Amino acid sequence: MTHTRKPAGFRSHVAETLRQAWPVLVSSWAGIAFGVLDTTMAGHASAADLQAMSLSASIYITVFVGLMGVVHALIPILAQQYGAGRLSDVGRTWGQGVWLALALSVLGGACMLFPDLWLAMSGKVEPAVRNGVAWYLRALIVALPATLVFRTIYALGAAVSRPKTVMAINLASIVFKFLFNWIFIFGALGVPAMGAAGAGLSTAVVGWLCLAAGLWVLRRDPYYTRLRPRLERPDWATQKELLRLGLPMGGSYLVEVCAFSFMALLVAREGMYVSGGHQIAANLAALCYMMPMAVGVASASLTAQAIGARDLPRARAMGQAGMAVVVVGALATATILVLGRPLILEAYTDDLQVAAVAATLLRIIPFFHLCDAMQCIGSYLLRAYKVALVPMLLQTVALTGIGLVGGWWLGYGPGAGALLPLLRVLAPGAPPGAATMWLMALAGLGLSAALLHGWYWHVVRVWERRARPKAGPAPAST
């Protein structure tokens, strides 16, 4: 039976979305600060360390984000259980998510053991850079179980409208990340300088500290103890439910991140300065992505809670509120990117050649972000309805077919040079291969956003049509 409640206005839905989104955003910025610290500190170490960090981070992110997407199937599942008032089920399902995260960490670690297979796409890579990549990834294999299990705590907090827990832990972790980066990258307190490999080691240390803090909160905070979060034996029925939603979600995450990861591997063909400039642009785009992602997580959680409570009008309203917040936020972010370009470059690197490349690529980033933000909110709202397979297929066509393959074809393949007239207008002086990859990635994101939003409204209409009471025979008069 559909729940009845006093209708709330659009402003109240926006306010509720913002209340849940801002801690997720701060938490996400704190998390992405790891990458910013690695990029800026490795960039100040040497151009070779920056390239090693760029390549190894691209490999790690490809693996981690794909696996993280599978774990994030917990968010809509837990949120619907929470909205329906099934609190004990929330705690039991979280524990099943922990088992899934541990199993995925084994798979992810195996993928990172052989960096040469990944680097084969990058052409000739200097031995010092190749060695840095190998050691960076070895350290992150150690970090992977902690970071994936911590993602189950993140999912639980988002699903039950308690995102400040992870926010507090992530904010504190920035201090430790900076400290351990300083020790391991540059060499301090008697520790030898490790360059890019030191960034990976610091991530591993901080990852396990964050997990310990998160588990402590689950055991001590009354808000969570009432859910009885517990680790029982693996339940195959629950694991199947998680995988049925999680595998296509992970596929969508993987398709999205491959636009960055394989771009970095291909751009490395143009040398370490172009690779470094691309890494700055990619890191900045990832930092900007945190805003729509945070709103997406908040909107998806609130929408899924409404679905669990069978309040479909509220579910629709929360989706509309999330879209409105993302549009305004994306326009504000794009404005900051345009006006703050000189300060951004100064913060990222001292190398004038790297900065010159990055400056040309940053001309594309505001447009890239606008399309990225809209496709992000579309994908998250679909996940609230436990719809993940069709979005994954749509994103694969748009982001991989148009963005990645199209970028390679026109940037480094048979069609190389075809977009040069357009690039001279949009990004004058940019390296042709890297700029073409960015331009085609932008086109892929625009198509993905259009397709995902079209499918979202189709799903909403189907759910609402099914919820309408079927017409029956007219009641007999009395």
Coordinates of C-alpha atoms in Angstrom, one line a residue:
M1 CA 0.0 0.0 0.0
T2 CA 1.4 3.4 -0.9
H3 CA 2.2 5.6 2.1
T4 CA 0.4 8.9 2.4
R5 CA 2.1 11.9 3.8
K6 CA 1.8 15.7 3.6
P7 CA 3.2 16.8 0.3
A8 CA 6.5 18.8 0.6
G9 CA 7.4 21.7 -1.7
F10 CA 10.3 21.7 -4.1
R11 CA 12.4 23.9 -1.9
S12 CA 12.2 21.5 1.0
H13 CA 13.3 18.6 -1.3
V14 CA 16.3 20.7 -2.4
A15 CA 17.1 21.5 1.2
E16 CA 16.9 17.9 2.2
T17 CA 19.1 16.9 -0.7
L18 CA 21.7 19.5 0.2
R19 CA 21.6 18.5 3.9
Q20 CA 22.6 15.0 2.9
A21 CA 24.9 16.0 0.0
W22 CA 27.2 18.4 1.6
P23 CA 28.8 15.9 4.0
V24 CA 29.2 13.4 1.1
L25 CA 30.8 16.2 -0.9
V26 CA 33.2 17.1 1.8
S27 CA 34.0 13.5 2.3
S28 CA 34.5 13.0 -1.4
W29 CA 36.8 16.0 -1.6
A30 CA 38.7 14.7 1.3
G31 CA 39.1 11.3 -0.5
I32 CA 40.1 12.9 -3.8
A33 CA 42.6 15.1 -1.9
F34 CA 44.7 11.9 -1.7
G35 CA 45.1 12.1 -5.5
V36 CA 45.7 15.9 -5.4
L37 CA 48.4 15.5 -2.7
D38 CA 50.0 12.7 -4.7
T39 CA 49.9 14.7 -7.9
T40 CA 51.2 17.9 -6.5
M41 CA 53.9 16.4 -4.2
A42 CA 55.1 14.0 -6.9
G43 CA 55.1 16.9 -9.4
H44 CA 57.4 18.9 -7.1
A45 CA 59.7 15.9 -6.8
S46 CA 60.4 15.4 -10.5
A47 CA 58.7 15.0 -13.9
A48 CA 59.6 11.3 -13.9
D49 CA 57.9 10.8 -10.5
L50 CA 54.8 12.7 -11.8
Q51 CA 54.6 10.4 -14.8
A52 CA 55.1 7.3 -12.7
M53 CA 52.4 8.4 -10.3
S54 CA 50.1 9.3 -13.2
L55 CA 50.4 5.9 -14.9
S56 CA 50.2 3.9 -11.8
A57 CA 47.2 5.9 -10.4
S58 CA 45.4 5.3 -13.7
I59 CA 45.9 1.6 -13.4
Y60 CA 44.8 1.5 -9.7
I61 CA 41.8 3.8 -10.3
T62 CA 40.7 1.5 -13.1
V63 CA 40.8 -1.5 -10.8
F64 CA 39.5 0.2 -7.7
V65 CA 36.6 2.1 -9.1
G66 CA 35.3 -0.9 -11.0
L67 CA 35.3 -3.0 -7.8
M68 CA 34.0 -0.1 -5.7
G69 CA 31.0 0.1 -8.1
V70 CA 30.1 -3.5 -7.2
V71 CA 30.3 -2.7 -3.5
H72 CA 28.2 0.4 -4.0
A73 CA 25.2 -1.9 -4.8
L74 CA 24.8 -1.8 -1.1
I75 CA 23.6 1.8 -1.2
P76 CA 20.2 1.3 -3.0
I77 CA 19.6 -2.1 -1.4
L78 CA 20.3 -0.8 2.2
A79 CA 18.4 2.4 1.5
Q80 CA 15.3 0.6 0.4
Q81 CA 15.5 -1.7 3.4
Y82 CA 15.9 1.3 5.7
G83 CA 13.0 3.1 4.1
A84 CA 10.8 0.1 4.6
G85 CA 11.8 -0.1 8.3
R86 CA 13.7 -3.4 8.1
L87 CA 16.5 -2.3 10.3
S88 CA 17.9 -5.7 11.2
D89 CA 18.1 -6.6 7.5
V90 CA 20.2 -3.5 7.0
G91 CA 22.9 -4.7 9.5
R92 CA 22.8 -8.3 8.0
T93 CA 23.2 -7.1 4.4
W94 CA 26.0 -4.8 5.4
G95 CA 28.0 -7.8 6.7
Q96 CA 27.4 -9.6 3.4
G97 CA 28.8 -6.6 1.7
V98 CA 32.0 -6.9 3.7
W99 CA 32.5 -10.5 2.5
L100 CA 32.0 -9.3 -1.1
A101 CA 34.5 -6.5 -0.6
L102 CA 37.1 -8.9 0.7
A103 CA 36.6 -11.3 -2.2
L104 CA 36.9 -8.4 -4.7
S105 CA 40.1 -7.2 -3.1
V106 CA 41.8 -10.5 -4.0
L107 CA 40.6 -10.1 -7.6
G108 CA 41.8 -6.5 -7.7
G109 CA 45.2 -7.3 -6.2
A110 CA 45.8 -10.0 -8.9
C111 CA 45.1 -7.4 -11.6
M112 CA 47.7 -5.0 -10.2
L113 CA 50.5 -7.6 -9.9
F114 CA 51.5 -7.3 -13.6
P115 CA 51.9 -3.6 -14.4
D116 CA 53.8 -4.4 -17.7
L117 CA 50.6 -5.7 -19.2
W118 CA 49.0 -2.3 -18.6
L119 CA 52.0 -0.3 -19.7
A120 CA 52.2 -2.1 -23.1
M121 CA 49.7 0.6 -24.3
S122 CA 52.0 3.4 -23.3
G123 CA 54.7 2.7 -25.8
K124 CA 58.3 3.2 -24.6
V125 CA 58.4 4.1 -20.8
E126 CA 61.6 5.0 -19.1
P127 CA 63.0 2.3 -16.8
A128 CA 62.9 4.6 -13.7
V129 CA 59.2 5.4 -14.4
R130 CA 58.4 1.7 -15.0
N131 CA 60.0 0.8 -11.7
G132 CA 58.1 3.5 -9.9
V133 CA 54.8 2.2 -11.3
A134 CA 55.6 -1.3 -10.1
W135 CA 56.4 -0.3 -6.5
Y136 CA 53.4 2.1 -6.3
L137 CA 51.0 -0.7 -7.3
R138 CA 52.6 -3.2 -4.9
A139 CA 51.8 -0.8 -2.0
L140 CA 48.3 -0.3 -3.2
I141 CA 47.6 -4.1 -3.3
V142 CA 48.1 -3.9 0.5
A143 CA 45.7 -0.9 0.7
L144 CA 42.9 -2.5 -1.4
P145 CA 41.2 -4.7 1.2
A146 CA 41.0 -1.8 3.7
T147 CA 39.7 0.7 1.1
L148 CA 37.0 -1.6 -0.2
V149 CA 35.8 -2.7 3.2
F150 CA 35.7 1.0 4.2
R151 CA 33.5 1.6 1.2
T152 CA 30.9 -0.7 2.8
I153 CA 30.9 1.7 5.8
Y154 CA 30.5 4.6 3.3
A155 CA 27.6 2.8 1.7
L156 CA 25.9 2.2 5.0
G157 CA 26.2 5.8 6.1
A158 CA 24.9 7.1 2.8
A159 CA 21.9 4.6 2.8
V160 CA 20.7 5.5 6.3
S161 CA 21.2 9.3 5.9
R162 CA 24.3 9.3 8.1
P163 CA 27.1 10.6 5.8
K164 CA 28.9 12.7 8.4
T165 CA 30.6 9.6 9.9
V166 CA 32.7 8.9 6.8
M167 CA 33.2 12.7 6.3
A168 CA 34.9 13.1 9.7
I169 CA 37.2 10.1 9.1
N170 CA 38.2 11.3 5.6
L171 CA 38.9 14.8 6.8
A172 CA 41.2 13.5 9.5
S173 CA 42.9 11.2 7.0
I174 CA 44.1 14.1 4.9
V175 CA 46.4 15.1 7.7
F176 CA 47.9 11.7 8.0
K177 CA 48.1 11.4 4.2
F178 CA 50.1 14.6 4.0
L179 CA 52.4 13.5 6.8
F180 CA 53.2 10.1 5.4
N181 CA 53.6 11.5 1.8
W182 CA 56.1 14.0 3.1
I183 CA 58.0 11.2 4.9
F184 CA 57.9 8.6 2.1
I185 CA 58.0 10.7 -1.1
F186 CA 60.8 13.1 -0.1
G187 CA 62.5 11.1 2.7
A188 CA 62.2 12.3 6.3
L189 CA 62.7 11.1 9.8
G190 CA 65.4 8.7 8.6
V191 CA 63.2 7.1 5.9
P192 CA 64.8 7.1 2.4
A193 CA 63.1 9.2 -0.3
M194 CA 60.9 6.9 -2.4
G195 CA 59.3 9.3 -4.9
A196 CA 56.1 8.0 -6.5
A197 CA 56.3 4.7 -4.7
G198 CA 56.2 6.5 -1.4
A199 CA 52.8 7.9 -2.3
G200 CA 51.4 4.4 -2.7
L201 CA 52.9 3.3 0.6
S202 CA 51.3 6.3 2.4
T203 CA 47.9 5.4 0.9
A204 CA 48.2 1.9 2.3
V205 CA 49.0 3.0 5.8
V206 CA 46.2 5.6 5.9
G207 CA 43.7 3.2 4.3
W208 CA 44.0 0.8 7.2
L209 CA 43.8 3.6 9.8
C210 CA 40.5 4.7 8.2
L211 CA 39.1 1.2 8.3
A212 CA 39.9 0.9 12.0
A213 CA 38.2 4.2 12.7
G214 CA 35.1 3.2 10.7
L215 CA 34.7 -0.1 12.5
W216 CA 35.1 1.5 15.8
V217 CA 32.3 4.0 15.0
L218 CA 30.0 1.1 14.0
R219 CA 30.5 -0.6 17.3
R220 CA 30.1 2.6 19.4
D221 CA 27.6 4.9 17.8
P222 CA 24.0 4.1 18.9
Y223 CA 22.6 5.2 15.6
Y224 CA 24.5 2.2 14.0
T225 CA 24.2 -0.3 16.8
R226 CA 20.4 -0.3 16.5
L227 CA 21.0 -1.7 13.0
R228 CA 23.0 -4.5 14.4
P229 CA 25.8 -4.4 11.8
R230 CA 27.3 -7.9 11.9
L231 CA 29.5 -10.3 10.0
E232 CA 27.6 -13.6 9.5
R233 CA 28.4 -16.5 7.3
P234 CA 28.3 -15.7 3.5
D235 CA 24.7 -16.0 2.4
W236 CA 24.6 -16.9 -1.3
A237 CA 21.1 -15.5 -1.9
T238 CA 22.2 -12.0 -0.7
Q239 CA 25.5 -12.3 -2.6
K240 CA 23.5 -13.0 -5.8
E241 CA 21.4 -9.9 -5.1
L242 CA 24.4 -7.8 -4.6
L243 CA 26.1 -9.1 -7.7
R244 CA 23.0 -8.9 -9.8
L245 CA 23.0 -5.1 -9.2
G246 CA 26.6 -4.6 -8.4
L247 CA 28.2 -6.1 -11.5
P248 CA 26.5 -3.8 -14.0
M249 CA 27.1 -0.9 -11.5
G250 CA 30.7 -1.8 -11.4
G251 CA 30.7 -2.0 -15.2
S252 CA 29.3 1.5 -15.4
Y253 CA 31.9 2.8 -13.0
L254 CA 34.6 1.0 -15.0
V255 CA 33.4 2.5 -18.3
E256 CA 33.4 6.0 -16.7
V257 CA 36.9 5.7 -15.3
C258 CA 38.4 4.0 -18.4
A259 CA 38.0 7.4 -20.1
F260 CA 40.6 8.6 -17.8
S261 CA 42.8 5.5 -17.3
F262 CA 43.3 4.6 -20.9
M263 CA 43.5 8.2 -21.9
A264 CA 46.5 8.5 -19.6
L265 CA 48.1 5.4 -21.0
L266 CA 47.7 6.6 -24.6
V267 CA 48.7 10.2 -23.9
A268 CA 52.0 8.9 -22.5
R269 CA 53.0 8.3 -26.1
E270 CA 53.5 12.1 -26.4
G271 CA 56.1 12.2 -23.7
M272 CA 56.3 13.0 -20.0
Y273 CA 55.5 16.7 -20.2
V274 CA 52.2 16.0 -22.1
S275 CA 51.5 13.1 -19.7
G276 CA 52.0 15.4 -16.7
G277 CA 49.8 18.1 -18.2
H278 CA 47.1 15.5 -18.9
Q279 CA 47.4 14.2 -15.4
I280 CA 46.7 17.7 -14.0
A281 CA 43.7 18.1 -16.2
A282 CA 42.4 14.6 -15.3
N283 CA 42.9 15.2 -11.6
L284 CA 41.1 18.5 -11.8
A285 CA 38.2 16.9 -13.7
A286 CA 38.0 14.2 -11.0
L287 CA 38.0 16.8 -8.3
C288 CA 35.1 18.6 -10.0
Y289 CA 33.2 15.3 -10.4
M290 CA 32.9 15.0 -6.6
M291 CA 30.1 17.6 -6.6
P292 CA 27.6 15.8 -8.9
M293 CA 28.7 12.5 -7.4
A294 CA 27.9 13.7 -3.9
V295 CA 24.5 15.0 -5.0
G296 CA 24.0 11.8 -6.9
V297 CA 24.7 9.6 -3.8
A298 CA 22.4 11.8 -1.6
S299 CA 19.6 11.9 -4.2
A300 CA 19.8 8.2 -4.9
S301 CA 19.7 7.4 -1.2
L302 CA 16.7 9.6 -0.5
T303 CA 15.0 8.3 -3.6
A304 CA 15.6 4.7 -2.7
Q305 CA 14.3 5.3 0.8
A306 CA 11.1 6.7 -0.7
I307 CA 10.8 3.7 -3.0
G308 CA 11.3 1.4 0.0
A309 CA 8.4 3.2 1.8
R310 CA 6.4 3.0 -1.5
D311 CA 6.1 6.7 -1.8
L312 CA 6.7 7.1 -5.5
P313 CA 5.7 10.8 -5.8
R314 CA 8.4 11.6 -3.2
A315 CA 10.8 9.5 -5.1
R316 CA 10.2 11.5 -8.3
A317 CA 10.4 14.8 -6.4
M318 CA 13.8 13.8 -4.8
G319 CA 15.1 13.0 -8.3
Q320 CA 14.0 16.4 -9.7
A321 CA 15.6 18.2 -6.7
G322 CA 18.9 16.4 -7.3
M323 CA 18.9 17.4 -10.9
A324 CA 18.3 21.0 -10.1
V325 CA 21.2 21.1 -7.5
V326 CA 23.5 19.5 -10.0
V327 CA 22.7 22.0 -12.8
V328 CA 23.4 25.0 -10.5
G329 CA 26.5 23.4 -9.0
A330 CA 28.0 22.5 -12.4
L331 CA 27.5 26.0 -13.8
A332 CA 29.2 27.4 -10.7
T333 CA 32.1 25.0 -11.0
A334 CA 32.6 25.7 -14.7
T335 CA 32.8 29.4 -13.9
I336 CA 35.5 28.8 -11.2
L337 CA 37.5 26.7 -13.7
V338 CA 37.5 29.5 -16.2
L339 CA 38.4 32.3 -13.8
G340 CA 40.8 30.4 -11.6
R341 CA 43.0 28.8 -14.3
P342 CA 46.3 30.6 -13.5
L343 CA 46.0 29.9 -9.7
I344 CA 45.1 26.2 -10.5
L345 CA 48.2 25.7 -12.6
E346 CA 50.5 27.4 -10.0
A347 CA 49.2 25.0 -7.3
Y348 CA 49.8 21.9 -9.4
T349 CA 53.3 22.2 -10.7
D350 CA 56.6 24.2 -10.9
D351 CA 57.5 22.7 -14.3
L352 CA 56.8 25.3 -17.0
Q353 CA 56.5 22.8 -19.8
V354 CA 54.0 20.7 -17.9
A355 CA 52.1 23.9 -17.0
A356 CA 52.0 25.0 -20.6
V357 CA 50.4 21.7 -21.7
A358 CA 47.9 21.7 -18.9
A359 CA 46.9 25.3 -19.6
T360 CA 45.8 24.3 -23.1
L361 CA 43.9 21.3 -21.9
L362 CA 42.1 23.2 -19.2
R363 CA 40.2 25.1 -21.8
I364 CA 38.2 22.0 -22.5
I365 CA 37.5 21.0 -18.8
P366 CA 34.6 23.4 -18.1
F367 CA 32.6 21.9 -21.0
F368 CA 33.7 18.4 -20.0
H369 CA 32.5 19.0 -16.5
L370 CA 29.0 20.2 -17.5
C371 CA 28.4 17.0 -19.5
D372 CA 30.0 14.8 -16.8
A373 CA 27.8 16.2 -14.1
M374 CA 24.6 15.5 -16.0
Q375 CA 25.4 12.0 -16.9
C376 CA 26.5 11.4 -13.3
I377 CA 23.2 12.4 -11.7
G378 CA 21.3 10.4 -14.3
S379 CA 23.2 7.2 -13.5
Y380 CA 22.8 7.5 -9.8
L381 CA 19.1 8.1 -9.9
L382 CA 18.6 5.0 -12.0
R383 CA 20.5 3.0 -9.4
A384 CA 18.0 4.1 -6.8
Y385 CA 15.4 2.1 -8.7
K386 CA 17.9 -0.8 -8.9
V387 CA 18.3 -0.3 -12.6
A388 CA 21.9 -0.8 -13.7
L389 CA 22.2 -3.1 -16.7
V390 CA 20.7 -0.8 -19.3
P391 CA 22.6 2.3 -18.0
M392 CA 25.8 0.3 -18.3
L393 CA 25.1 -0.6 -21.9
L394 CA 24.2 3.0 -22.7
Q395 CA 27.4 4.3 -21.1
T396 CA 29.5 1.7 -22.9
V397 CA 28.3 2.8 -26.3
A398 CA 28.7 6.5 -25.5
L399 CA 31.8 6.6 -23.3
T400 CA 33.8 3.7 -24.8
G401 CA 32.5 3.7 -28.4
I402 CA 32.4 7.5 -29.0
G403 CA 34.7 8.8 -26.3
L404 CA 37.6 6.3 -25.9
V405 CA 37.6 4.5 -29.3
G406 CA 36.7 7.6 -31.1
G407 CA 39.4 9.6 -29.3
W408 CA 42.0 7.0 -30.2
W409 CA 40.9 6.8 -33.8
L410 CA 41.0 10.6 -34.3
G411 CA 43.9 11.3 -32.0
Y412 CA 46.4 8.5 -32.6
G413 CA 44.8 6.1 -35.1
P414 CA 43.9 6.3 -38.8
G415 CA 41.9 9.5 -38.4
A416 CA 44.6 11.4 -36.6
G417 CA 44.5 15.2 -37.3
A418 CA 40.9 15.3 -38.5
L419 CA 39.9 17.5 -35.5
L420 CA 42.9 19.9 -35.7
P421 CA 40.8 22.8 -37.2
L422 CA 38.3 22.5 -34.2
L423 CA 41.2 22.2 -31.7
R424 CA 42.8 25.4 -32.9
V425 CA 39.6 27.2 -31.9
L426 CA 38.8 25.4 -28.6
A427 CA 42.3 24.6 -27.3
P428 CA 45.0 26.5 -29.4
G429 CA 48.5 25.1 -28.9
A430 CA 47.3 21.9 -27.2
P431 CA 49.1 18.6 -28.0
P432 CA 46.9 17.2 -30.8
G433 CA 46.5 13.6 -29.5
A434 CA 45.7 14.5 -25.9
A435 CA 43.4 17.3 -26.9
T436 CA 41.5 15.1 -29.3
M437 CA 41.1 12.4 -26.6
W438 CA 39.6 15.1 -24.3
L439 CA 37.3 16.5 -27.0
M440 CA 35.9 13.0 -27.9
A441 CA 35.5 12.2 -24.2
L442 CA 33.4 15.3 -23.9
A443 CA 31.2 14.2 -26.8
G444 CA 30.8 10.8 -25.3
L445 CA 29.7 12.3 -22.0
G446 CA 27.1 14.5 -23.7
L447 CA 25.6 11.5 -25.5
S448 CA 25.7 9.4 -22.3
A449 CA 23.9 12.2 -20.3
A450 CA 21.1 12.4 -22.9
L451 CA 20.6 8.6 -23.1
L452 CA 20.6 8.2 -19.3
H453 CA 18.1 10.9 -18.6
G454 CA 15.8 9.6 -21.3
W455 CA 15.9 6.1 -19.7
Y456 CA 15.5 7.5 -16.2
W457 CA 12.2 9.2 -17.1
H458 CA 11.0 6.0 -18.8
V459 CA 11.7 4.0 -15.6
V460 CA 9.9 6.5 -13.4
R461 CA 6.8 6.4 -15.6
V462 CA 6.9 2.6 -15.6
W463 CA 7.1 2.4 -11.8
E464 CA 4.3 4.9 -11.3
R465 CA 2.1 3.2 -13.9
R466 CA 2.5 -0.1 -12.1
A467 CA 1.7 1.5 -8.7
R468 CA -1.7 2.9 -9.9
P469 CA -4.7 0.9 -8.8
K470 CA -6.2 -1.1 -11.6
A471 CA -9.7 -0.1 -12.6
G472 CA -12.3 -2.7 -11.5
P473 CA -16.1 -3.1 -11.9
A474 CA -18.2 -0.2 -10.5
P475 CA -19.3 -0.9 -7.0
A476 CA -23.0 -1.9 -6.7
S477 CA -25.3 0.9 -5.6
T478 CA -26.9 0.6 -2.2

